[in-house]
Amino acid sequence: MKSKRKIVSFLFAIFICNVSSSQDFKVLTFDSLKKELITFLIKNNDIKEFEKEDYVSGKRQIDIIGVQNDYHKGFLKDGVYSFYQTRTHSRVHFVIIENNNYTILNLTNRDGLDLGIINLLNFCERSKYCEDITNDYISRLLRVYYRNILTFNQEKNSNSSNCIKSKEELP
């Protein structure tokens, strides 16, 4: 009876070792995320290909900051972060960190905004954020979208430059 338990225990230990060694436990860090964000910014024409090495080496910076509490050191926590290049007239983007994965919210066009709102609402619901926090995130997303559009004048029909600003005649 004891030998049977030893064999079962031994087989169970081998199974656990095989399962744990076969999984890739890559931890997402601020540095590894910066590399991914550099790639996104190059594809988005925010960084030129010839500037890439300056960002990788640290000569130029990309800041990643927690939206709610300016969190930017230590381990990446699940949450919403803004990121941008530390230079004048750079666009701001958001990235959602969840379960050691990331989702970049591209706020350079209306399609990106629409998808960003959906991703952000889904994340807030999964995270069980209250209405106030969710509302704050969505408001920030909209402000950044319109600021990006105004800064780079990308869309001719931007709602920011030629829009109704008075609530008086609205229902």
PDB file of C-alpha atoms in Angstrom:
ATOM      1  CA  MET A   1       0.000   0.000   0.000  1.00  0.00           C
ATOM      2  CA  LYS A   2       2.847   2.410   0.854  1.00  0.00           C
ATOM      3  CA  SER A   3       4.659   1.626  -2.388  1.00  0.00           C
ATOM      4  CA  LYS A   4       1.480   2.340  -4.359  1.00  0.00           C
ATOM      5  CA  ARG A   5       1.205   5.802  -2.719  1.00  0.00           C
ATOM      6  CA  LYS A   6       4.876   6.456  -3.406  1.00  0.00           C
ATOM      7  CA  ILE A   7       4.422   5.594  -7.080  1.00  0.00           C
ATOM      8  CA  VAL A   8       1.335   7.807  -7.352  1.00  0.00           C
ATOM      9  CA  SER A   9       3.154  10.646  -5.538  1.00  0.00           C
ATOM     10  CA  PHE A  10       6.172  10.209  -7.796  1.00  0.00           C
ATOM     11  CA  LEU A  11       4.050  10.243 -10.974  1.00  0.00           C
ATOM     12  CA  PHE A  12       2.155  13.291  -9.719  1.00  0.00           C
ATOM     13  CA  ALA A  13       5.449  15.118  -9.023  1.00  0.00           C
ATOM     14  CA  ILE A  14       6.705  14.309 -12.537  1.00  0.00           C
ATOM     15  CA  PHE A  15       3.439  15.558 -14.020  1.00  0.00           C
ATOM     16  CA  ILE A  16       3.665  18.856 -12.086  1.00  0.00           C
ATOM     17  CA  CYS A  17       7.304  19.354 -13.151  1.00  0.00           C
ATOM     18  CA  ASN A  18       6.447  18.723 -16.800  1.00  0.00           C
ATOM     19  CA  VAL A  19       3.500  21.107 -16.755  1.00  0.00           C
ATOM     20  CA  SER A  20       5.401  23.899 -15.012  1.00  0.00           C
ATOM     21  CA  SER A  21       8.511  23.575 -17.186  1.00  0.00           C
ATOM     22  CA  SER A  22       6.514  23.526 -20.412  1.00  0.00           C
ATOM     23  CA  GLN A  23       4.781  26.831 -19.709  1.00  0.00           C
ATOM     24  CA  ASP A  24       6.512  30.081 -20.608  1.00  0.00           C
ATOM     25  CA  PHE A  25       6.119  32.418 -17.653  1.00  0.00           C
ATOM     26  CA  LYS A  26       7.237  35.584 -19.395  1.00  0.00           C
ATOM     27  CA  VAL A  27       6.599  38.494 -17.077  1.00  0.00           C
ATOM     28  CA  LEU A  28       5.662  41.775 -18.713  1.00  0.00           C
ATOM     29  CA  THR A  29       7.829  44.611 -17.354  1.00  0.00           C
ATOM     30  CA  PHE A  30       8.055  48.327 -18.045  1.00  0.00           C
ATOM     31  CA  ASP A  31      11.193  47.670 -20.148  1.00  0.00           C
ATOM     32  CA  SER A  32       9.722  44.819 -22.191  1.00  0.00           C
ATOM     33  CA  LEU A  33       6.546  46.828 -22.730  1.00  0.00           C
ATOM     34  CA  LYS A  34       8.581  49.834 -23.932  1.00  0.00           C
ATOM     35  CA  LYS A  35      10.056  47.683 -26.701  1.00  0.00           C
ATOM     36  CA  GLU A  36       6.552  46.765 -27.860  1.00  0.00           C
ATOM     37  CA  LEU A  37       5.403  50.376 -27.658  1.00  0.00           C
ATOM     38  CA  ILE A  38       8.377  51.523 -29.757  1.00  0.00           C
ATOM     39  CA  THR A  39       7.307  49.060 -32.450  1.00  0.00           C
ATOM     40  CA  PHE A  40       3.734  50.403 -32.286  1.00  0.00           C
ATOM     41  CA  LEU A  41       4.920  54.022 -32.492  1.00  0.00           C
ATOM     42  CA  ILE A  42       7.085  53.240 -35.539  1.00  0.00           C
ATOM     43  CA  LYS A  43       4.147  51.566 -37.312  1.00  0.00           C
ATOM     44  CA  ASN A  44       2.022  54.571 -36.365  1.00  0.00           C
ATOM     45  CA  ASN A  45       4.604  57.039 -37.770  1.00  0.00           C
ATOM     46  CA  ASP A  46       5.139  58.645 -34.357  1.00  0.00           C
ATOM     47  CA  ILE A  47       8.763  57.480 -34.373  1.00  0.00           C
ATOM     48  CA  LYS A  48      10.892  57.292 -37.487  1.00  0.00           C
ATOM     49  CA  GLU A  49      12.735  54.031 -38.142  1.00  0.00           C
ATOM     50  CA  PHE A  50      16.126  55.777 -37.847  1.00  0.00           C
ATOM     51  CA  GLU A  51      15.183  56.959 -34.306  1.00  0.00           C
ATOM     52  CA  LYS A  52      14.443  53.456 -33.036  1.00  0.00           C
ATOM     53  CA  GLU A  53      17.898  52.807 -31.605  1.00  0.00           C
ATOM     54  CA  ASP A  54      17.791  56.068 -29.618  1.00  0.00           C
ATOM     55  CA  TYR A  55      14.590  54.886 -27.931  1.00  0.00           C
ATOM     56  CA  VAL A  56      15.846  51.338 -27.372  1.00  0.00           C
ATOM     57  CA  SER A  57      19.131  52.570 -25.868  1.00  0.00           C
ATOM     58  CA  GLY A  58      17.409  55.158 -23.665  1.00  0.00           C
ATOM     59  CA  LYS A  59      18.806  58.282 -25.338  1.00  0.00           C
ATOM     60  CA  ARG A  60      15.190  59.224 -26.016  1.00  0.00           C
ATOM     61  CA  GLN A  61      12.349  58.341 -23.711  1.00  0.00           C
ATOM     62  CA  ILE A  62       8.895  56.865 -23.879  1.00  0.00           C
ATOM     63  CA  ASP A  63       7.006  57.435 -20.654  1.00  0.00           C
ATOM     64  CA  ILE A  64       4.484  54.883 -19.419  1.00  0.00           C
ATOM     65  CA  ILE A  65       2.369  56.180 -16.567  1.00  0.00           C
ATOM     66  CA  GLY A  66      -0.623  54.746 -14.741  1.00  0.00           C
ATOM     67  CA  VAL A  67      -3.653  56.844 -15.639  1.00  0.00           C
ATOM     68  CA  GLN A  68      -5.129  57.033 -12.133  1.00  0.00           C
ATOM     69  CA  ASN A  69      -2.086  57.318  -9.863  1.00  0.00           C
ATOM     70  CA  ASP A  70       0.954  58.142 -12.048  1.00  0.00           C
ATOM     71  CA  TYR A  71       2.251  54.632 -11.321  1.00  0.00           C
ATOM     72  CA  HIS A  72       5.480  54.108 -13.286  1.00  0.00           C
ATOM     73  CA  LYS A  73       7.927  52.009 -11.255  1.00  0.00           C
ATOM     74  CA  GLY A  74       8.188  48.425 -10.110  1.00  0.00           C
ATOM     75  CA  PHE A  75       6.085  45.685 -11.631  1.00  0.00           C
ATOM     76  CA  LEU A  76       3.366  46.363 -14.175  1.00  0.00           C
ATOM     77  CA  LYS A  77       0.042  46.066 -12.401  1.00  0.00           C
ATOM     78  CA  ASP A  78      -3.178  45.263 -14.201  1.00  0.00           C
ATOM     79  CA  GLY A  79      -4.662  48.581 -15.227  1.00  0.00           C
ATOM     80  CA  VAL A  80      -4.690  51.381 -17.772  1.00  0.00           C
ATOM     81  CA  TYR A  81      -1.545  53.328 -18.635  1.00  0.00           C
ATOM     82  CA  SER A  82      -0.866  56.263 -20.907  1.00  0.00           C
ATOM     83  CA  PHE A  83       2.287  56.355 -22.986  1.00  0.00           C
ATOM     84  CA  TYR A  84       3.973  59.003 -25.065  1.00  0.00           C
ATOM     85  CA  GLN A  85       7.329  60.227 -26.258  1.00  0.00           C
ATOM     86  CA  THR A  86       8.925  62.864 -24.064  1.00  0.00           C
ATOM     87  CA  ARG A  87       9.046  65.588 -26.683  1.00  0.00           C
ATOM     88  CA  THR A  88       6.792  68.424 -27.733  1.00  0.00           C
ATOM     89  CA  HIS A  89       3.817  67.714 -29.964  1.00  0.00           C
ATOM     90  CA  SER A  90       3.728  63.991 -29.416  1.00  0.00           C
ATOM     91  CA  ARG A  91       0.539  61.988 -29.392  1.00  0.00           C
ATOM     92  CA  VAL A  92      -0.681  60.207 -26.312  1.00  0.00           C
ATOM     93  CA  HIS A  93      -1.937  56.626 -26.426  1.00  0.00           C
ATOM     94  CA  PHE A  94      -3.299  54.191 -23.867  1.00  0.00           C
ATOM     95  CA  VAL A  95      -2.376  50.606 -23.112  1.00  0.00           C
ATOM     96  CA  ILE A  96      -4.352  48.150 -20.998  1.00  0.00           C
ATOM     97  CA  ILE A  97      -2.366  45.653 -18.940  1.00  0.00           C
ATOM     98  CA  GLU A  98      -4.296  42.562 -17.913  1.00  0.00           C
ATOM     99  CA  ASN A  99      -3.018  39.171 -16.794  1.00  0.00           C
ATOM    100  CA  ASN A 100       0.489  39.872 -18.068  1.00  0.00           C
ATOM    101  CA  ASN A 101      -0.813  40.813 -21.540  1.00  0.00           C
ATOM    102  CA  TYR A 102      -1.257  44.197 -23.148  1.00  0.00           C
ATOM    103  CA  THR A 103      -3.713  45.878 -25.509  1.00  0.00           C
ATOM    104  CA  ILE A 104      -2.716  49.154 -27.142  1.00  0.00           C
ATOM    105  CA  LEU A 105      -5.530  51.618 -27.754  1.00  0.00           C
ATOM    106  CA  ASN A 106      -4.704  53.502 -30.948  1.00  0.00           C
ATOM    107  CA  LEU A 107      -6.314  56.933 -30.660  1.00  0.00           C
ATOM    108  CA  THR A 108      -5.235  58.350 -34.017  1.00  0.00           C
ATOM    109  CA  ASN A 109      -8.512  57.808 -35.878  1.00  0.00           C
ATOM    110  CA  ARG A 110     -12.202  57.213 -35.264  1.00  0.00           C
ATOM    111  CA  ASP A 111     -11.998  53.450 -35.823  1.00  0.00           C
ATOM    112  CA  GLY A 112      -9.249  53.233 -33.208  1.00  0.00           C
ATOM    113  CA  LEU A 113     -11.335  55.279 -30.786  1.00  0.00           C
ATOM    114  CA  ASP A 114     -14.370  53.028 -31.299  1.00  0.00           C
ATOM    115  CA  LEU A 115     -12.319  49.887 -30.700  1.00  0.00           C
ATOM    116  CA  GLY A 116     -10.571  51.535 -27.752  1.00  0.00           C
ATOM    117  CA  ILE A 117     -13.868  52.348 -26.058  1.00  0.00           C
ATOM    118  CA  ILE A 118     -15.049  48.759 -26.470  1.00  0.00           C
ATOM    119  CA  ASN A 119     -11.766  47.332 -25.134  1.00  0.00           C
ATOM    120  CA  LEU A 120     -11.726  49.771 -22.231  1.00  0.00           C
ATOM    121  CA  LEU A 121     -15.355  49.113 -21.252  1.00  0.00           C
ATOM    122  CA  ASN A 122     -14.778  45.352 -21.387  1.00  0.00           C
ATOM    123  CA  PHE A 123     -11.656  45.689 -19.239  1.00  0.00           C
ATOM    124  CA  CYS A 124     -13.461  47.882 -16.692  1.00  0.00           C
ATOM    125  CA  GLU A 125     -16.307  45.378 -16.437  1.00  0.00           C
ATOM    126  CA  ARG A 126     -13.930  42.419 -16.016  1.00  0.00           C
ATOM    127  CA  SER A 127     -12.022  44.392 -13.364  1.00  0.00           C
ATOM    128  CA  LYS A 128     -15.282  45.294 -11.604  1.00  0.00           C
ATOM    129  CA  TYR A 129     -14.497  49.031 -11.667  1.00  0.00           C
ATOM    130  CA  CYS A 130     -17.255  51.294 -10.421  1.00  0.00           C
ATOM    131  CA  GLU A 131     -19.124  53.748 -12.639  1.00  0.00           C
ATOM    132  CA  ASP A 132     -16.952  56.710 -11.555  1.00  0.00           C
ATOM    133  CA  ILE A 133     -13.663  55.026 -12.504  1.00  0.00           C
ATOM    134  CA  THR A 134     -15.059  53.714 -15.789  1.00  0.00           C
ATOM    135  CA  ASN A 135     -16.493  57.134 -16.626  1.00  0.00           C
ATOM    136  CA  ASP A 136     -13.133  58.766 -15.845  1.00  0.00           C
ATOM    137  CA  TYR A 137     -11.285  56.363 -18.150  1.00  0.00           C
ATOM    138  CA  ILE A 138     -13.733  56.912 -21.027  1.00  0.00           C
ATOM    139  CA  SER A 139     -13.608  60.701 -20.561  1.00  0.00           C
ATOM    140  CA  ARG A 140      -9.814  60.659 -20.651  1.00  0.00           C
ATOM    141  CA  LEU A 141      -9.885  58.489 -23.767  1.00  0.00           C
ATOM    142  CA  LEU A 142     -12.146  60.994 -25.544  1.00  0.00           C
ATOM    143  CA  ARG A 143     -10.056  64.006 -24.448  1.00  0.00           C
ATOM    144  CA  VAL A 144      -6.857  62.379 -25.665  1.00  0.00           C
ATOM    145  CA  TYR A 145      -8.467  61.380 -28.959  1.00  0.00           C
ATOM    146  CA  TYR A 146      -9.591  64.961 -29.674  1.00  0.00           C
ATOM    147  CA  ARG A 147      -6.252  66.374 -28.531  1.00  0.00           C
ATOM    148  CA  ASN A 148      -4.431  63.955 -30.853  1.00  0.00           C
ATOM    149  CA  ILE A 149      -6.681  64.982 -33.741  1.00  0.00           C
ATOM    150  CA  LEU A 150      -6.207  68.699 -33.049  1.00  0.00           C
ATOM    151  CA  THR A 151      -2.461  68.391 -32.550  1.00  0.00           C
ATOM    152  CA  PHE A 152      -1.912  66.561 -35.821  1.00  0.00           C
ATOM    153  CA  ASN A 153      -4.996  67.821 -37.720  1.00  0.00           C
ATOM    154  CA  GLN A 154      -5.520  64.351 -39.119  1.00  0.00           C
ATOM    155  CA  GLU A 155      -9.205  64.386 -39.867  1.00  0.00           C
ATOM    156  CA  LYS A 156     -10.780  67.215 -41.846  1.00  0.00           C
ATOM    157  CA  ASN A 157     -14.167  66.677 -40.177  1.00  0.00           C
ATOM    158  CA  SER A 158     -12.837  66.828 -36.647  1.00  0.00           C
ATOM    159  CA  ASN A 159     -15.528  67.605 -34.123  1.00  0.00           C
ATOM    160  CA  SER A 160     -13.105  69.736 -32.086  1.00  0.00           C
ATOM    161  CA  SER A 161     -12.460  72.654 -34.422  1.00  0.00           C
ATOM    162  CA  ASN A 162     -15.917  73.384 -35.803  1.00  0.00           C
ATOM    163  CA  CYS A 163     -18.367  72.174 -33.216  1.00  0.00           C
ATOM    164  CA  ILE A 164     -21.334  73.252 -31.116  1.00  0.00           C
ATOM    165  CA  LYS A 165     -20.001  74.494 -27.787  1.00  0.00           C
ATOM    166  CA  SER A 166     -23.124  75.831 -26.141  1.00  0.00           C
ATOM    167  CA  LYS A 167     -25.613  73.588 -24.371  1.00  0.00           C
ATOM    168  CA  GLU A 168     -28.331  76.234 -24.313  1.00  0.00           C
ATOM    169  CA  GLU A 169     -30.122  75.159 -27.485  1.00  0.00           C
ATOM    170  CA  LEU A 170     -29.747  71.443 -26.871  1.00  0.00           C
ATOM    171  CA  PRO A 171     -32.711  69.410 -25.573  1.00  0.00           C
TER     172      PRO A 171
END
